[in-house]
Short mmCIF file of C-alpha atoms in Angstrom, two decimals:
data_model
loop_
_atom_site.label_atom_id
_atom_site.label_comp_id
_atom_site.label_asym_id
_atom_site.label_seq_id
_atom_site.Cartn_x
_atom_site.Cartn_y
_atom_site.Cartn_z
CA SER A 58 -26.48 16.54 -52.23
CA LEU A 59 -28.19 18.56 -49.54
CA VAL A 60 -31.18 20.80 -50.12
CA PHE A 61 -31.70 24.33 -48.78
CA TYR A 62 -34.84 24.97 -46.72
CA GLU A 63 -35.98 28.37 -45.60
CA PRO A 64 -35.49 28.64 -41.79
CA LEU A 65 -38.23 29.76 -39.46
CA VAL A 66 -37.66 33.18 -37.87
CA VAL A 67 -38.83 33.60 -34.27
CA ASN A 68 -38.29 36.94 -32.49
CA GLY A 69 -35.78 37.92 -35.10
CA MET A 70 -33.73 34.71 -34.69
CA PRO A 71 -33.65 31.99 -37.36
CA ARG A 72 -34.73 28.52 -36.28
CA ALA A 73 -34.80 25.13 -38.01
CA LYS A 74 -38.16 23.34 -37.95
CA PRO A 75 -38.35 20.13 -40.01
CA PRO A 76 -41.78 18.58 -40.63
CA PRO A 77 -42.82 15.58 -38.46
CA ASP A 78 -42.34 13.04 -41.24
CA VAL A 79 -38.60 13.81 -41.32
CA ALA A 80 -38.14 12.65 -37.72
CA ALA A 81 -40.38 9.61 -38.28
CA SER A 82 -38.43 8.41 -41.30
CA GLY A 83 -35.14 8.99 -39.50
CA ALA A 84 -36.23 7.06 -36.41
CA LYS A 85 -37.19 4.14 -38.64
CA GLU A 86 -33.53 3.64 -39.52
CA TRP A 87 -32.50 3.19 -35.84
CA GLU A 88 -35.49 1.14 -34.83
CA PHE A 89 -33.41 -1.91 -33.82
CA ALA A 90 -30.44 -0.04 -32.38
CA LEU A 91 -28.86 -0.31 -28.95
CA VAL A 92 -26.94 2.33 -27.03
CA ALA A 93 -23.86 0.88 -25.34
CA PHE A 94 -21.12 2.18 -23.06
CA LEU A 95 -18.47 0.64 -20.82
CA VAL A 96 -18.85 1.17 -17.08
CA GLY A 97 -15.76 2.73 -15.53
CA LYS A 98 -13.56 2.51 -18.64
CA ARG A 99 -13.04 4.26 -21.96
CA LEU A 100 -11.73 2.06 -24.77
CA PRO A 101 -11.20 2.87 -28.45
CA GLY A 102 -14.16 2.02 -30.68
CA ARG A 103 -12.04 -0.26 -32.86
CA ASN A 104 -11.20 -2.56 -29.94
CA VAL A 105 -14.82 -2.65 -28.76
CA LYS A 106 -16.09 -3.48 -32.24
CA GLU A 107 -13.62 -6.34 -32.74
CA THR A 108 -14.58 -7.88 -29.40
CA LEU A 109 -18.33 -7.65 -30.03
CA GLU A 110 -18.02 -9.11 -33.53
CA ARG A 111 -16.46 -12.25 -32.05
CA LYS A 112 -19.12 -12.55 -29.32
CA TRP A 113 -22.19 -11.54 -31.34
CA GLY A 114 -21.28 -13.13 -34.64
CA GLN A 115 -24.03 -15.77 -34.43
CA ALA A 116 -26.71 -13.13 -33.80
CA GLY A 117 -26.39 -11.64 -37.27
CA HIS A 118 -24.99 -8.56 -38.92
CA PHE A 119 -24.80 -5.24 -37.09
CA SER A 120 -23.14 -1.89 -37.67
CA PHE A 121 -21.01 -0.16 -35.05
CA HIS A 122 -21.05 3.63 -34.63
CA VAL A 123 -19.07 5.84 -32.23
CA ALA A 124 -21.24 8.56 -30.69
CA GLY A 125 -18.40 10.05 -28.66
CA ASN A 126 -17.55 10.37 -24.99
CA GLY A 127 -17.44 6.59 -24.56
CA VAL A 128 -20.93 6.01 -26.02
CA PHE A 129 -21.51 3.64 -28.97
CA LEU A 130 -24.57 3.09 -31.13
CA ILE A 131 -25.06 -0.47 -32.40
CA LYS A 132 -27.63 -0.92 -35.20
CA PHE A 133 -29.03 -4.38 -35.99
CA ASP A 134 -30.85 -5.46 -39.12
CA ASN A 135 -33.83 -6.86 -37.23
CA GLY A 136 -35.32 -7.08 -33.79
CA GLN A 137 -34.51 -10.78 -33.41
CA ALA A 138 -30.75 -10.17 -33.44
CA ARG A 139 -31.12 -7.28 -31.03
CA ASP A 140 -33.21 -9.32 -28.59
CA TRP A 141 -30.71 -12.20 -28.72
CA VAL A 142 -27.99 -9.84 -27.54
CA LEU A 143 -30.15 -8.50 -24.72
CA ASN A 144 -31.38 -11.90 -23.54
CA ASN A 145 -27.91 -13.44 -23.40
CA GLY A 146 -26.32 -10.66 -21.39
CA PRO A 147 -24.65 -9.31 -19.43
CA TRP A 148 -21.65 -8.71 -21.69
CA ASP A 149 -18.19 -7.40 -21.03
CA VAL A 150 -15.28 -6.08 -23.08
CA TRP A 151 -11.79 -6.75 -21.69
CA GLY A 152 -13.36 -7.45 -18.31
CA TYR A 153 -15.39 -4.20 -18.20
CA HIS A 154 -19.18 -4.37 -18.10
CA LEU A 155 -20.99 -3.26 -21.26
CA ALA A 156 -24.23 -1.46 -20.42
CA LEU A 157 -26.93 -1.75 -23.12
CA ARG A 158 -30.11 0.30 -23.57
CA PHE A 159 -32.83 0.48 -26.19
CA TRP A 160 -32.40 3.46 -28.41
CA ARG A 161 -35.18 6.08 -28.21
CA ASN A 162 -35.58 9.21 -30.27
CA ASP A 163 -35.63 11.34 -27.11
CA MET A 164 -32.46 9.76 -25.70
CA SER A 165 -29.30 11.82 -25.25
CA LEU A 166 -26.10 10.18 -26.49
CA SER A 167 -23.87 12.10 -24.10
CA LEU A 168 -22.64 10.34 -20.98
CA ASP A 169 -21.94 13.02 -18.42
CA ASP A 170 -22.52 11.26 -15.09
CA CYS A 171 -23.22 7.55 -14.99
CA LYS A 172 -25.80 7.70 -12.21
CA SER A 173 -27.94 4.77 -13.41
CA ILE A 174 -27.25 1.70 -15.54
CA PRO A 175 -29.21 -1.40 -16.64
CA VAL A 176 -28.67 -4.37 -14.33
CA TRP A 177 -29.96 -7.91 -14.81
CA VAL A 178 -31.81 -9.18 -11.73
CA LYS A 179 -33.15 -12.63 -10.84
CA PHE A 180 -36.36 -12.83 -8.79
CA LYS A 181 -36.95 -16.08 -6.91
CA SER A 182 -40.13 -17.45 -5.29
CA VAL A 183 -42.42 -15.31 -7.43
CA PRO A 184 -46.06 -16.49 -7.20
CA VAL A 185 -47.24 -17.93 -10.50
CA HIS A 186 -50.26 -15.64 -10.82
CA TYR A 187 -47.87 -12.65 -10.67
CA TRP A 188 -45.74 -14.10 -13.45
CA ASN A 189 -46.81 -11.68 -16.16
CA LYS A 190 -45.82 -8.30 -17.51
CA ASP A 191 -47.77 -6.24 -14.97
CA GLY A 192 -46.94 -8.42 -11.97
CA LEU A 193 -43.19 -8.48 -12.64
CA SER A 194 -43.23 -4.77 -13.39
CA HIS A 195 -44.65 -4.03 -9.93
CA ILE A 196 -42.03 -6.24 -8.29
CA ALA A 197 -39.13 -4.81 -10.31
CA SER A 198 -40.22 -1.22 -9.68
CA VAL A 199 -39.08 -1.59 -6.06
CA LEU A 200 -35.46 -1.67 -7.32
CA GLY A 201 -35.66 0.79 -10.21
CA ARG A 202 -37.22 1.31 -13.61
CA PRO A 203 -38.05 -2.01 -15.35
CA LEU A 204 -36.77 -2.26 -18.91
CA HIS A 205 -37.47 -5.73 -20.32
CA MET A 206 -37.51 -9.48 -19.60
CA ASP A 207 -35.53 -12.25 -21.22
CA ALA A 208 -37.12 -14.80 -23.56
CA ASN A 209 -37.44 -17.59 -20.99
CA THR A 210 -39.26 -15.29 -18.56
CA THR A 211 -41.57 -13.98 -21.26
CA ASN A 212 -42.46 -17.49 -22.46
CA LYS A 213 -42.62 -18.90 -18.89
CA ARG A 214 -40.32 -21.77 -19.83
CA VAL A 215 -38.42 -21.75 -16.53
CA LEU A 216 -40.41 -20.78 -13.44
CA ALA A 217 -37.52 -21.17 -10.98
CA PHE A 218 -36.67 -17.49 -11.34
CA ALA A 219 -37.73 -14.46 -13.36
CA ARG A 220 -34.95 -12.59 -15.14
CA VAL A 221 -35.62 -8.88 -15.57
CA CYS A 222 -33.40 -6.01 -16.71
CA ILE A 223 -33.81 -2.99 -14.44
CA GLU A 224 -32.25 0.45 -14.67
CA MET A 225 -30.93 0.91 -11.14
CA SER A 226 -29.54 4.01 -9.52
CA ALA A 227 -26.05 4.26 -8.08
CA SER A 228 -27.59 5.21 -4.73
CA SER A 229 -29.44 1.88 -4.52
CA SER A 230 -28.60 -0.44 -1.64
CA PHE A 231 -28.99 -3.54 -3.86
CA PRO A 232 -31.13 -5.50 -1.37
CA ASP A 233 -31.11 -9.29 -1.26
CA SER A 234 -34.89 -9.51 -0.92
CA ILE A 235 -38.01 -7.42 -1.34
CA THR A 236 -41.45 -7.70 0.24
CA LEU A 237 -44.51 -8.50 -1.87
CA GLU A 238 -47.97 -7.91 -0.41
CA LEU A 239 -50.54 -10.35 -1.77
CA GLU A 240 -54.18 -9.69 -2.52
CA ASP A 241 -55.33 -10.96 0.90
CA GLY A 242 -52.92 -8.71 2.79
CA ILE A 243 -50.39 -11.43 3.55
CA THR A 244 -46.79 -10.54 2.75
CA THR A 245 -44.17 -12.79 1.19
CA SER A 246 -40.48 -12.38 0.52
CA ILE A 247 -39.06 -12.35 -3.00
CA GLY A 248 -35.40 -13.33 -3.28
CA VAL A 249 -33.14 -11.08 -5.34
CA GLU A 250 -29.88 -12.11 -7.00
CA TYR A 251 -27.50 -10.04 -9.11
CA PRO A 252 -25.44 -11.98 -11.68
CA TRP A 253 -23.29 -8.88 -11.96
CA ARG A 254 -23.28 -6.12 -9.38
CA PRO A 255 -21.61 -2.88 -10.49
CA ALA A 256 -19.21 -1.02 -8.24
CA ALA A 257 -20.68 2.32 -7.21
CA CYS A 258 -19.27 5.34 -5.41
CA THR A 259 -21.34 6.21 -2.36
CA LEU A 260 -19.86 9.72 -2.23
CA CYS A 261 -20.47 10.79 -5.84
CA LYS A 262 -23.50 8.50 -6.43
CA VAL A 263 -22.16 7.31 -9.79
CA PHE A 264 -21.08 4.02 -11.36
CA GLU A 265 -18.01 5.42 -13.11
CA HIS A 266 -15.71 4.64 -10.18
CA SER A 267 -15.75 3.03 -6.75
CA ASN A 268 -14.96 4.42 -3.31
CA LYS A 269 -11.35 3.22 -3.59
CA THR A 270 -10.69 5.30 -6.71
CA CYS A 271 -12.90 8.26 -5.80
CA PRO A 272 -11.03 11.58 -6.13
CA ARG A 273 -13.04 13.00 -3.22
CA ALA A 274 -12.15 10.24 -0.80
CA VAL A 275 -9.59 10.95 1.92
CA ARG A 276 -6.75 8.48 1.70
CA ARG A 277 -4.32 7.43 4.38
CA GLU A 278 -0.78 6.75 3.37
CA TRP A 279 1.48 4.84 5.69
CA LEU A 280 5.04 6.08 5.54
CA PRO A 281 7.99 4.09 6.88
CA ARG A 282 9.98 5.43 9.76
CA PRO A 283 13.08 7.41 8.75
CA VAL A 284 16.27 5.42 8.99
CA ILE A 285 19.03 7.26 10.86
CA MET A 286 22.46 6.33 9.57
CA ALA A 287 25.29 6.30 12.08
CA GLN A 288 28.14 8.64 11.16
CA ARG A 289 31.52 9.24 12.61
CA LYS A 290 31.96 12.35 14.69
CA GLN A 291 33.94 14.95 12.87
CA THR A 292 36.40 17.17 14.67
CA ASP A 293 37.37 20.48 13.21
CA ALA A 294 40.69 22.21 13.50
CA GLU A 295 39.77 24.11 16.66
CA GLY A 296 38.89 21.01 18.63
CA TRP A 297 35.09 21.26 18.40
CA ILE A 298 33.20 17.97 18.12
CA THR A 299 29.71 17.78 16.59
CA VAL A 300 27.55 15.54 18.78
CA LYS A 301 24.00 14.41 17.89
CA ARG A 302 21.97 13.90 21.01
CA LYS A 303 18.92 11.67 21.07
CA GLY A 304 15.74 13.64 20.43
CA ASP A 305 17.48 16.81 19.20
CA LYS A 306 16.45 18.13 15.79
CA GLU A 307 19.63 20.08 15.20
CA ASP A 308 23.25 19.26 15.78
CA LEU A 309 24.61 20.98 18.87
CA PRO A 310 28.31 21.82 19.00
CA VAL A 311 29.95 20.66 22.20
CA SER A 312 33.35 21.96 23.16
CA THR A 313 36.02 19.70 24.55
CA GLN A 314 38.12 21.34 27.24
CA LEU A 315 41.69 20.11 27.42
CA ILE A 316 43.21 20.03 30.91
CA VAL A 317 47.00 20.31 30.87
CA GLU A 318 48.90 19.56 34.05
CA GLU A 319 52.30 21.09 34.57
CA ASP A 320 55.16 18.68 34.63
CA PRO A 321 57.17 19.14 37.83
CA LEU A 322 60.31 18.30 35.89
CA LEU A 323 60.01 21.47 33.84
CA ASP A 324 61.22 24.76 35.23
CA LYS A 325 59.67 28.05 34.59
CA GLU A 326 61.72 28.61 31.43
CA GLY A 327 60.60 25.31 29.95
CA GLU A 328 63.91 23.49 30.34
CA SER A 329 63.94 20.03 31.85
CA LYS A 330 66.03 19.28 34.90
CA LEU A 331 67.00 16.04 36.53
CA PRO A 332 65.26 15.20 39.78
CA ALA A 333 67.29 15.33 42.95
CA THR A 334 68.26 12.03 44.47
CA PRO A 335 66.33 11.56 47.69
CA VAL A 336 68.36 10.97 50.85
CA LYS A 337 67.31 7.81 52.58
CA GLU A 338 68.27 6.77 56.06
CA ALA A 339 70.02 3.48 56.51
CA PRO A 340 67.64 0.82 57.74
CA THR A 341 68.24 -0.90 61.02
CA VAL A 342 69.07 -4.60 60.62
CA LEU A 343 68.82 -7.06 63.44
CA GLY A 344 71.73 -9.29 64.21
CA ARG A 345 71.80 -12.95 65.05
CA HIS A 346 70.61 -12.45 68.59
CA GLY A 347 67.94 -9.90 67.60
CA SER A 348 70.08 -6.87 68.48
CA PRO A 349 70.18 -4.09 65.92
CA ARG A 350 73.24 -3.82 63.78
CA GLY A 351 74.20 -0.88 61.63
CA LEU A 352 75.21 -1.26 58.00
CA LYS A 353 78.49 -0.27 56.64
CA GLU A 354 78.95 2.31 53.96
CA ASN A 355 79.53 -0.20 51.17
CA ASP A 356 76.59 -2.48 52.05
CA LEU A 357 73.90 -2.75 49.33
CA VAL A 358 70.28 -2.50 50.30
CA VAL A 359 67.42 -3.50 47.98
CA GLY A 360 64.01 -2.22 49.08
CA GLU A 361 60.45 -3.10 48.20
CA ASP A 362 60.44 -0.69 45.29
CA SER A 363 63.33 -2.49 43.57
CA ARG A 364 62.85 -4.46 40.39
CA VAL A 365 64.50 -7.55 41.88
CA GLY A 366 61.36 -8.47 43.83
CA THR A 367 59.23 -7.52 46.75
CA ARG A 368 61.28 -9.47 49.33
CA PRO A 369 64.27 -7.54 50.74
CA LEU A 370 67.68 -9.16 50.36
CA LEU A 371 70.72 -8.15 52.40
CA LYS A 372 74.32 -8.31 51.49
CA GLY A 373 76.08 -11.28 52.96
CA SER A 374 72.99 -13.46 53.05
CA SER A 375 73.96 -17.04 52.44
CA SER A 376 70.51 -18.38 51.56
CA GLY A 377 71.17 -18.32 47.83
CA HIS A 378 74.73 -19.65 48.22
CA LYS A 379 73.55 -22.58 50.36
CA LYS A 380 70.88 -23.56 47.80
CA ARG A 381 73.41 -23.61 44.98
CA LYS A 382 75.87 -25.57 47.06
CA LYS A 383 73.20 -28.11 48.08
CA LYS A 384 72.09 -28.54 44.49
CA GLY A 385 75.62 -29.12 43.35
CA GLN A 386 76.24 -31.93 45.84
CA GLY A 387 75.58 -35.39 44.53
CA GLY A 388 74.67 -34.24 40.99
CA GLN A 389 71.09 -33.83 39.85
CA GLY A 390 68.30 -34.79 42.17
CA GLY A 391 70.72 -35.86 44.93
CA GLY A 392 71.74 -39.03 43.03
CA GLY A 393 75.54 -38.46 43.27
CA ARG A 394 78.17 -40.70 44.89
CA ARG A 395 78.57 -40.51 48.59
CA THR A 396 82.06 -40.25 50.17
CA ARG A 397 82.63 -42.11 53.30
#
């Protein structure tokens, strides 16, 4: 059960003031704890715990606590298990980077803006006499605030590269090399590699999202051209036709004017009457000797406008009779019997 303690009154307002040993004993419990959060993603604590238990099972037992707002507190039984997790990072959960920090008693467990996160960095071509805590701290301070080294770097087992965890800002340019000035004034270049480089937003200066997903970024959306469907022209009862001209925004009605010509066969009252037969003069026909000969009253004349043909035929012409008579002589093809 809890115990009541008399609060401290300052300027008429009550205030809680525990003795220093209360904070010291409480900090002892979280001595080997790590503060963790996922970069750019919020997942339920149950899913994060199940994933870390499978990955960190060989390190030893740990307890998982949800601090809220995407922040988790992971408490280990000893410092050896905690250091194993740090030295074998970076870690991810469902493909999202898991940022880890040492717990401190003055650390806030609220994650408002993710403006800086721990990033593992490899330094290459580091001079051997700078391969110590102070030398690597000076080199790492060019990129951010140094946090810790892995076990191989601390024990100098592998001198090919130094592996240091640095808390880097989202506004960092993440350079590929940094300049180290030696004791004699000569400068040398230190290579920098990032096993995992977080995506940062250059507008908001945070690691929570990238420029592609930034809510402040101006996006361009390409829209397809509108498809104009062809439609039949509709005619209303009054004879108006709706015509869509090219480039017009609105439909413009265009009237169709009907031109009616009067039929000459209709009289003024609307009744039809037969046309009068035109009077034609009798054509002049030449005789045998080229002298003109008049036609009799009963002679038939077929003109060019007749349906029989365009060649005029006269009554009494024997051209057709002679052809039939010639064809009939001697049978077909002129192969008949001749009479002497």
